[in-house]
Coordinates of C-alpha atoms and ligand atoms in Angstrom, one line a residue:
M178 CA 24.9 -16.0 9.6
P179 CA 22.0 -13.4 10.0
L180 CA 20.0 -12.9 6.8
V181 CA 18.8 -9.4 6.0
V182 CA 16.4 -8.5 3.2
Q183 CA 16.9 -4.9 2.1
K184 CA 14.3 -3.2 -0.1
F185 CA 15.0 0.1 -1.9
G186 CA 12.1 2.2 -3.2
G187 CA 11.9 4.3 -6.3
T188 CA 13.6 7.5 -4.9
S189 CA 16.4 5.4 -3.4
V190 CA 17.4 4.1 -6.8
G191 CA 16.3 7.2 -8.7
S192 CA 19.6 8.0 -10.3
L193 CA 23.0 6.4 -10.9
E194 CA 24.4 8.4 -8.0
R195 CA 21.7 7.0 -5.7
I196 CA 22.3 3.5 -7.1
R197 CA 26.0 3.8 -6.2
A198 CA 25.1 4.9 -2.7
V199 CA 22.7 1.9 -2.3
A200 CA 25.4 -0.4 -3.5
Q201 CA 27.7 0.9 -0.8
R202 CA 25.1 0.3 1.9
V203 CA 24.4 -3.2 0.7
K204 CA 28.1 -4.0 0.6
A205 CA 28.6 -2.6 4.1
T206 CA 25.8 -4.8 5.4
R207 CA 27.3 -7.8 3.9
D208 CA 30.8 -6.9 5.1
A209 CA 29.4 -6.6 8.6
G210 CA 28.8 -10.4 8.5
N211 CA 25.3 -10.7 7.1
D212 CA 23.8 -12.5 4.2
V213 CA 21.9 -10.0 2.1
V214 CA 19.1 -10.3 -0.4
V215 CA 18.1 -7.0 -2.1
V216 CA 14.7 -6.2 -3.6
V217 CA 14.3 -3.1 -5.7
S218 CA 11.6 -0.8 -7.1
A219 CA 11.7 0.9 -10.5
M220 CA 13.6 4.2 -10.6
S221 CA 11.3 6.9 -9.4
G222 CA 8.8 8.1 -12.0
E223 CA 9.4 5.1 -14.3
T224 CA 6.3 3.1 -13.5
N225 CA 4.1 6.2 -14.1
R226 CA 6.0 6.9 -17.4
L227 CA 5.3 3.3 -18.6
L228 CA 1.7 3.5 -17.5
A229 CA 1.3 6.7 -19.4
L230 CA 2.8 5.2 -22.6
G231 CA 0.3 2.4 -22.6
A232 CA -2.6 4.8 -21.9
E233 CA -1.6 7.0 -24.8
L234 CA -2.1 4.1 -27.2
S235 CA -5.4 2.9 -25.8
G236 CA -8.1 4.0 -23.4
R237 CA -8.4 0.4 -22.3
P238 CA -5.0 -1.3 -22.9
P239 CA -5.0 -5.1 -22.3
R240 CA -4.1 -5.7 -18.7
R241 CA -1.8 -8.5 -19.6
E242 CA 0.3 -6.1 -21.8
M243 CA 0.3 -3.4 -19.1
D244 CA 1.8 -5.8 -16.6
T245 CA 4.5 -6.9 -19.1
L246 CA 5.2 -3.2 -19.8
V247 CA 5.4 -1.9 -16.2
S248 CA 7.4 -4.8 -14.9
T249 CA 10.3 -3.7 -17.0
G250 CA 11.0 -0.8 -14.6
E251 CA 12.2 -3.1 -11.9
Q252 CA 14.2 -5.2 -14.3
V253 CA 16.2 -2.1 -15.3
S254 CA 16.9 -1.1 -11.7
S255 CA 17.8 -4.6 -10.5
A256 CA 20.4 -4.9 -13.3
L257 CA 21.8 -1.4 -12.7
L258 CA 22.2 -2.1 -9.0
S259 CA 23.8 -5.5 -9.7
I260 CA 26.3 -3.8 -12.0
A261 CA 27.1 -1.1 -9.4
L262 CA 27.5 -3.8 -6.7
T263 CA 29.8 -6.0 -8.8
E264 CA 31.8 -2.9 -9.8
G265 CA 32.2 -2.0 -6.1
G266 CA 33.6 -5.4 -5.2
A267 CA 30.5 -7.2 -4.1
P268 CA 29.5 -9.6 -6.8
A269 CA 25.7 -9.5 -7.4
Q270 CA 23.2 -10.8 -9.9
S271 CA 19.7 -9.5 -10.9
L272 CA 16.7 -11.8 -10.7
T273 CA 13.4 -11.0 -12.4
G274 CA 10.2 -12.3 -10.9
H275 CA 10.3 -15.1 -13.3
Q276 CA 13.9 -16.0 -12.5
T277 CA 13.3 -15.8 -8.7
R278 CA 10.2 -18.0 -9.3
I279 CA 7.7 -15.8 -7.6
F280 CA 4.4 -17.5 -8.5
T281 CA 1.2 -15.4 -8.3
D282 CA -2.5 -15.8 -9.2
G283 CA -3.6 -14.5 -12.6
V284 CA -5.2 -11.2 -11.6
F285 CA -3.2 -8.6 -13.7
S286 CA -2.2 -5.4 -12.0
K287 CA -3.1 -6.7 -8.5
A288 CA -1.8 -10.2 -8.4
R289 CA -1.3 -12.0 -5.1
I290 CA 1.8 -14.0 -4.4
R291 CA 1.1 -17.7 -3.9
R292 CA 4.6 -19.2 -3.6
I293 CA 8.2 -18.3 -3.8
D294 CA 10.8 -20.9 -4.7
V295 CA 13.8 -20.0 -2.5
E296 CA 16.3 -22.1 -4.5
P297 CA 17.5 -19.5 -7.0
M298 CA 18.2 -17.0 -4.2
R299 CA 19.8 -19.6 -1.9
S300 CA 22.1 -20.9 -4.6
S301 CA 23.2 -17.3 -5.4
I302 CA 23.9 -16.6 -1.8
A303 CA 25.8 -19.9 -1.5
Q304 CA 28.1 -18.8 -4.4
G305 CA 28.8 -15.5 -2.6
V306 CA 26.7 -13.6 -5.2
I307 CA 24.1 -11.1 -3.8
P308 CA 20.7 -11.7 -5.3
V309 CA 19.0 -8.4 -6.5
V310 CA 15.4 -9.3 -7.0
A311 CA 13.1 -7.2 -9.2
G312 CA 10.2 -6.3 -7.0
F313 CA 6.5 -5.9 -7.9
Q314 CA 6.3 -8.8 -10.3
G315 CA 5.7 -12.5 -10.6
L316 CA 4.3 -15.0 -13.0
D317 CA 1.0 -16.8 -13.1
A318 CA 0.3 -20.5 -13.5
V319 CA 0.6 -20.3 -17.3
G320 CA 3.7 -18.1 -17.3
N321 CA 2.3 -14.7 -17.9
I322 CA 4.1 -11.8 -16.2
T323 CA 1.9 -10.3 -13.4
T324 CA 2.4 -7.3 -11.2
L325 CA 1.3 -6.8 -7.6
G326 CA -0.3 -3.3 -7.6
R327 CA 1.2 0.1 -6.8
G328 CA 3.8 -0.1 -4.0
G329 CA 4.0 -3.9 -4.6
T330 CA 7.8 -4.1 -4.1
D331 CA 7.2 -3.8 -0.4
T332 CA 5.2 -7.0 -0.6
T333 CA 7.8 -8.7 -2.7
A334 CA 10.4 -7.8 -0.1
V335 CA 8.5 -9.0 3.0
A336 CA 7.4 -12.2 1.2
V337 CA 10.9 -12.9 0.1
A338 CA 12.0 -12.3 3.8
A339 CA 9.3 -14.7 5.0
S340 CA 10.1 -17.4 2.5
L341 CA 13.8 -17.3 3.4
G342 CA 13.1 -17.0 7.1
A343 CA 15.1 -13.7 7.2
D344 CA 15.9 -12.0 10.5
I345 CA 14.6 -8.7 9.4
C346 CA 13.2 -6.9 6.4
E347 CA 14.5 -3.4 6.0
I348 CA 12.4 -1.0 3.8
Y349 CA 14.6 1.9 2.7
T350 CA 12.6 4.9 1.5
D351 CA 12.6 8.7 1.2
V352 CA 11.4 9.5 4.7
E353 CA 12.9 8.5 8.1
G354 CA 10.2 6.0 8.9
V355 CA 6.5 5.8 9.6
F356 CA 5.2 9.2 10.7
T357 CA 2.2 10.2 12.8
T358 CA 0.8 11.4 9.5
D359 CA 2.0 12.0 5.9
P360 CA 5.0 14.4 6.4
G361 CA 4.2 15.6 2.9
V362 CA 0.8 16.9 4.1
C363 CA 1.4 18.0 7.7
K364 CA 4.6 19.7 8.8
E365 CA 4.0 18.8 12.4
A366 CA 4.2 15.1 11.6
H367 CA 7.0 13.2 13.3
K368 CA 8.6 9.7 13.2
I369 CA 7.1 6.9 15.4
D370 CA 9.7 4.6 16.9
R371 CA 7.6 1.5 17.0
V372 CA 4.2 0.6 15.6
T373 CA 2.3 -2.7 16.0
F374 CA 1.5 -4.8 12.9
E375 CA -2.2 -4.2 13.6
E376 CA -1.8 -0.4 13.7
M377 CA 0.4 -0.4 10.6
L378 CA -2.2 -2.6 8.8
E379 CA -4.8 0.1 9.4
L380 CA -2.5 3.0 8.6
A381 CA -1.4 1.3 5.3
S382 CA -4.9 0.5 4.3
L383 CA -6.0 4.0 5.0
G384 CA -3.5 5.8 2.7
A385 CA -0.2 5.9 4.5
K386 CA 1.5 4.6 1.3
V387 CA 4.9 4.2 3.1
L388 CA 4.2 0.5 3.1
Q389 CA 1.8 -1.5 0.8
I390 CA -0.8 -3.0 3.0
R391 CA -0.2 -6.5 1.8
S392 CA 3.5 -6.3 2.9
V393 CA 2.2 -5.7 6.5
E394 CA -0.2 -8.6 6.2
V395 CA 2.7 -10.9 5.2
G396 CA 4.9 -9.5 8.0
M397 CA 2.2 -10.1 10.6
K398 CA 1.4 -13.6 9.4
Y399 CA 5.0 -14.8 9.3
G400 CA 6.3 -12.7 12.2
I401 CA 8.9 -10.8 10.1
P402 CA 9.9 -7.5 11.8
I403 CA 10.0 -4.7 9.3
H404 CA 12.3 -1.7 9.8
V405 CA 11.2 1.3 7.7
R406 CA 14.1 3.7 7.4
S407 CA 15.7 6.4 5.2
S408 CA 18.1 5.5 2.4
F409 CA 19.6 9.0 2.9
S410 CA 20.8 8.5 6.5
D411 CA 21.9 5.9 9.0
A412 CA 19.3 7.0 11.5
E413 CA 17.1 4.4 13.1
G414 CA 13.7 4.3 11.5
T415 CA 10.4 2.7 12.7
I416 CA 10.1 -0.9 13.8
V417 CA 6.9 -2.4 12.6
G418 CA 6.3 -5.6 14.6
G419 CA 4.6 -7.3 17.5
N420 CA 1.0 -7.0 18.4
D421 CA -0.5 -4.9 21.1
S422 CA 2.2 -2.9 22.8
L423 CA 2.3 -2.1 26.5
E424 CA 2.1 1.6 26.0
S425 CA -0.7 1.5 23.4
V426 CA -1.7 5.0 22.6
V427 CA -5.2 6.1 21.9
V428 CA -4.4 7.7 18.5
R429 CA -1.1 6.7 16.9
G430 CA -1.5 8.4 13.6
V431 CA -3.8 10.1 11.1
A432 CA -4.1 9.0 7.5
L433 CA -5.4 10.6 4.3
D434 CA -6.5 8.6 1.3
R435 CA -7.0 10.6 -1.9
N436 CA -7.8 7.5 -4.0
E437 CA -11.4 7.1 -2.8
V438 CA -14.3 7.2 -5.3
K439 CA -17.9 7.3 -4.1
C440 CA -20.4 5.3 -6.2
T441 CA -24.2 5.7 -5.6
I442 CA -26.9 3.5 -7.0
R443 CA -30.3 5.1 -6.6
A444 CA -33.8 3.5 -6.1
L445 CA -32.8 -0.1 -5.5
P446 CA -35.8 -2.4 -4.9
D447 CA -36.0 -3.2 -1.2
H448 CA -35.9 -7.0 -1.5
P449 CA -33.6 -9.6 0.1
G450 CA -30.7 -10.4 -2.3
V451 CA -30.5 -7.1 -4.1
V452 CA -27.6 -5.7 -2.2
A453 CA -25.9 -9.1 -2.3
R454 CA -26.2 -9.1 -6.1
V455 CA -24.4 -5.7 -6.4
F456 CA -21.5 -6.7 -4.2
E457 CA -21.2 -10.2 -5.7
A458 CA -20.8 -8.5 -9.1
L459 CA -18.1 -6.2 -7.7
A460 CA -16.3 -9.1 -6.0
E461 CA -16.4 -11.2 -9.2
N462 CA -14.5 -8.4 -10.8
S463 CA -11.9 -8.2 -8.0
I464 CA -13.2 -4.7 -7.0
S465 CA -12.7 -4.1 -3.2
V466 CA -15.3 -2.1 -1.5
D467 CA -14.5 0.1 1.5
M468 CA -17.3 2.2 3.0
I469 CA -21.0 1.2 2.5
I470 CA -24.1 3.1 3.4
Q471 CA -27.7 2.1 2.6
T472 CA -30.5 4.6 3.3
A473 CA -33.7 3.6 4.9
A474 CA -36.4 2.3 2.5
L475 CA -38.9 4.8 1.1
D476 CA -41.8 3.5 -1.1
G477 CA -40.0 0.2 -1.4
R478 CA -36.8 1.7 -2.7
T479 CA -33.4 2.5 -1.1
D480 CA -30.2 4.3 -2.2
L481 CA -26.9 2.5 -1.9
T482 CA -23.6 4.3 -1.6
F483 CA -20.2 2.7 -1.4
T484 CA -16.6 3.6 -2.0
V485 CA -13.9 2.0 -4.1
T486 CA -10.4 3.0 -5.1
Q487 CA -9.6 5.3 -8.0
T488 CA -8.0 2.5 -10.1
D489 CA -11.3 0.7 -10.1
F490 CA -13.2 3.7 -11.4
D491 CA -14.1 2.5 -14.9
A492 CA -14.6 -1.1 -13.8
T493 CA -16.9 0.0 -11.0
R494 CA -19.0 2.2 -13.3
D495 CA -19.5 -0.7 -15.8
V496 CA -20.2 -3.4 -13.1
A497 CA -22.5 -1.1 -11.1
T498 CA -24.4 0.0 -14.2
R499 CA -24.9 -3.6 -15.4
A500 CA -26.0 -4.7 -11.9
A501 CA -28.4 -1.8 -11.6
Q502 CA -30.1 -2.7 -14.9
E503 CA -30.4 -6.4 -13.9
I504 CA -32.0 -5.6 -10.6
G505 CA -34.2 -2.8 -11.8
A506 CA -32.5 0.0 -9.9
G507 CA -32.2 3.7 -10.9
E508 CA -29.3 5.9 -11.9
V509 CA -25.6 5.1 -11.1
S510 CA -23.2 8.0 -10.3
L511 CA -19.6 8.2 -9.5
D512 CA -17.9 11.0 -7.6
N513 CA -14.1 11.3 -7.1
S514 CA -14.1 14.7 -5.3
V515 CA -13.9 12.9 -1.9
V516 CA -11.0 11.9 0.3
K517 CA -11.0 9.7 3.4
V518 CA -9.4 10.9 6.6
S519 CA -8.8 8.4 9.4
I520 CA -7.4 8.1 13.0
V521 CA -5.7 4.9 14.1
G522 CA -4.6 3.6 17.5
A523 CA -4.7 0.4 19.5
G524 CA -5.6 2.3 22.6
M525 CA -9.1 3.1 21.1
R526 CA -10.2 -0.3 22.3
S527 CA -10.1 0.7 25.9
H528 CA -11.1 4.4 25.5
A529 CA -14.7 5.5 24.9
G530 CA -15.7 8.7 23.0
V531 CA -12.8 8.8 20.5
A532 CA -15.1 8.9 17.5
A533 CA -17.2 11.7 19.1
R534 CA -14.0 13.8 19.7
M535 CA -13.1 13.3 16.0
F536 CA -16.5 14.4 14.7
R537 CA -16.4 17.4 17.0
M538 CA -13.0 18.5 15.8
L539 CA -14.2 18.2 12.2
A540 CA -17.4 20.1 13.0
D541 CA -15.4 22.9 14.7
H542 CA -13.5 23.3 11.4
K543 CA -16.9 23.3 9.5
I544 CA -15.9 20.1 7.7
N545 CA -18.9 18.1 6.6
I546 CA -18.8 14.3 6.9
D547 CA -20.2 12.3 4.0
A548 CA -19.8 8.7 5.3
I549 CA -18.2 7.0 8.4
T550 CA -16.7 3.6 9.0
T551 CA -15.0 2.2 12.1
S552 CA -13.1 -0.8 13.3
E553 CA -11.9 -1.6 16.8
I554 CA -8.9 0.6 16.4
R555 CA -9.8 3.2 13.8
V556 CA -12.4 5.7 12.7
S557 CA -12.6 6.9 9.1
C558 CA -14.6 9.8 7.6
L559 CA -15.2 10.6 4.0
V560 CA -15.0 14.4 3.4
N561 CA -14.8 16.7 0.4
Q562 CA -11.3 16.8 -1.1
A563 CA -11.0 20.5 -0.6
H564 CA -11.0 19.9 3.2
G565 CA -8.6 16.9 3.3
D566 CA -5.4 18.6 4.3
Q567 CA -7.2 20.8 6.8
A568 CA -8.9 17.8 8.4
V569 CA -5.5 16.0 8.8
G570 CA -4.0 19.1 10.5
A571 CA -7.0 19.5 12.8
L572 CA -7.0 15.8 13.9
H573 CA -3.2 15.7 14.3
A574 CA -3.2 18.7 16.6
G575 CA -6.5 17.8 18.3
F576 CA -5.3 14.3 19.3
G577 CA -2.0 15.7 20.6
L578 CA 0.2 14.2 18.0
T579 CA 2.3 17.4 17.4
R580 CA 5.9 17.1 18.5
N581 CA 5.6 19.3 21.5
S582 CA 2.8 17.5 23.1
Q583 CA 4.5 14.0 23.0
Ligands
ADP910 P1 9.1 4.3 -2.0 O1 9.3 4.8 -3.4 O2 10.4 4.3 -1.2 O3 8.3 3.0 -2.0 P2 6.7 5.7 -1.3 O4 6.5 7.0 -2.1 O5 5.9 4.5 -1.8 O6 8.2 5.4 -1.3 O7 6.3 5.9 0.2 C1 7.0 6.9 1.0 C2 6.1 8.1 1.1 O8 4.9 7.8 1.8 C3 6.7 9.3 1.8 O9 7.5 10.1 1.0 C4 5.4 10.0 2.4 O10 5.1 11.2 1.6 C5 4.3 9.0 2.2 N1 3.6 8.8 3.5 C6 2.2 8.8 3.6 N2 1.9 8.6 4.9 C7 3.0 8.4 5.6 C8 3.3 8.2 7.0 N3 2.3 8.0 7.9 N4 4.6 8.0 7.3 C9 5.6 8.1 6.4 N5 5.4 8.4 5.1 C10 4.1 8.5 4.7
LIG911 N1 7.3 0.5 -9.1 C1 6.1 0.1 -8.6 C2 5.2 1.3 -8.2 O1 5.6 2.4 -8.5 C3 6.2 -0.8 -7.4 C4 6.9 -0.2 -6.2 O2 7.6 0.8 -6.3 O3 6.7 -0.7 -5.1 O4 4.1 1.2 -7.7
MG912 MG1 6.3 2.5 -2.1

């Protein structure tokens, strides 16, 4: 029998009415002759509410306790959906990360999945009971509850699909699929029918939060096709899968990331090993760095600028300040008034001058570029946050992504 993993995001389980609608969809999928495993997020707003409670008690709440706290959101929604399914004639049971036996490393708030024991889900299916897995959570080697980072239920779902060898992983959300850019930012955005893993990896890492990046990595590694679609309609969504497509387009989408923070360390001694020391210290603290710029040396000193995500703001300030003292560098400053706007498309590989066109479009809108990074299939620019939405609109239109020009 085909096996389908269905993931429902926060909005999709945001009320009892929505939970009943989800239960009907799950039951219909099962009645159509599929085995189904469900993975759920917390009801919309719940994770933020829990995070705020912890933050009210402490400016620096212990990370272990925050993970235990926020993981409860998914426990609630998985139990509620199991009740609704059972009530609707499709017996179901909730499984927390612990009960599913999703083992992770011990990095609280951004744990990585190491292994999933499929036995609990398999035995539930064998008994005709639909497993409803609480997303976003797991347990570390010593039994602490861990969470996988914001949007982590996507990763739970694709990892569960990979471990069970599912035929497809359906991600139900509040939009019809993956769009050419965030439909919440640009009205001209429209749904893409197919996107390669590679392109989706770039889009997700650049701020298209419709899929957590790690879910795309897992899908790509294990060859699990992902169908991103709306929980409000039956319309076909976007298939994420395959690698380079035949009709690879130059620019597939535009992404905006508002979570970027720029950190500058001034007057670093211009010696071998100094930059390595800074980035080693960041890596030891699990802080991922995105853009990096080092200025040319002047009087034996250089300035170093790099970007990290908003959630690492405090940790970055502490680590960078300590590293700067150790190596005898100058002042450290952090700036969160920046956003990153990016263009992505597999066709960039075979087309020259795409970056130049992007810079020209931004210049024509008088938008200043603070930093640039590129990969084979994307170009990203750091700009002032006041210009973020305008930059997205300009690039979306400039690269012909508006509905009429497709
Ligand atoms: P869920 O709660 O279902 O996980 P999310 O809020 O995490 O949903 O992700 C869906 C949201 O992602 C959409 O409402 C949309 O605003 C945003 N988004 C950003 N970029 C894109 C994009 N390129 N395509 C579709 N949605 C996008
Ligand atoms: N509830 C978690 C969050 O808001 C995980 C998820 O929804 O994917 O980030
Ligand atoms: Mg999400």
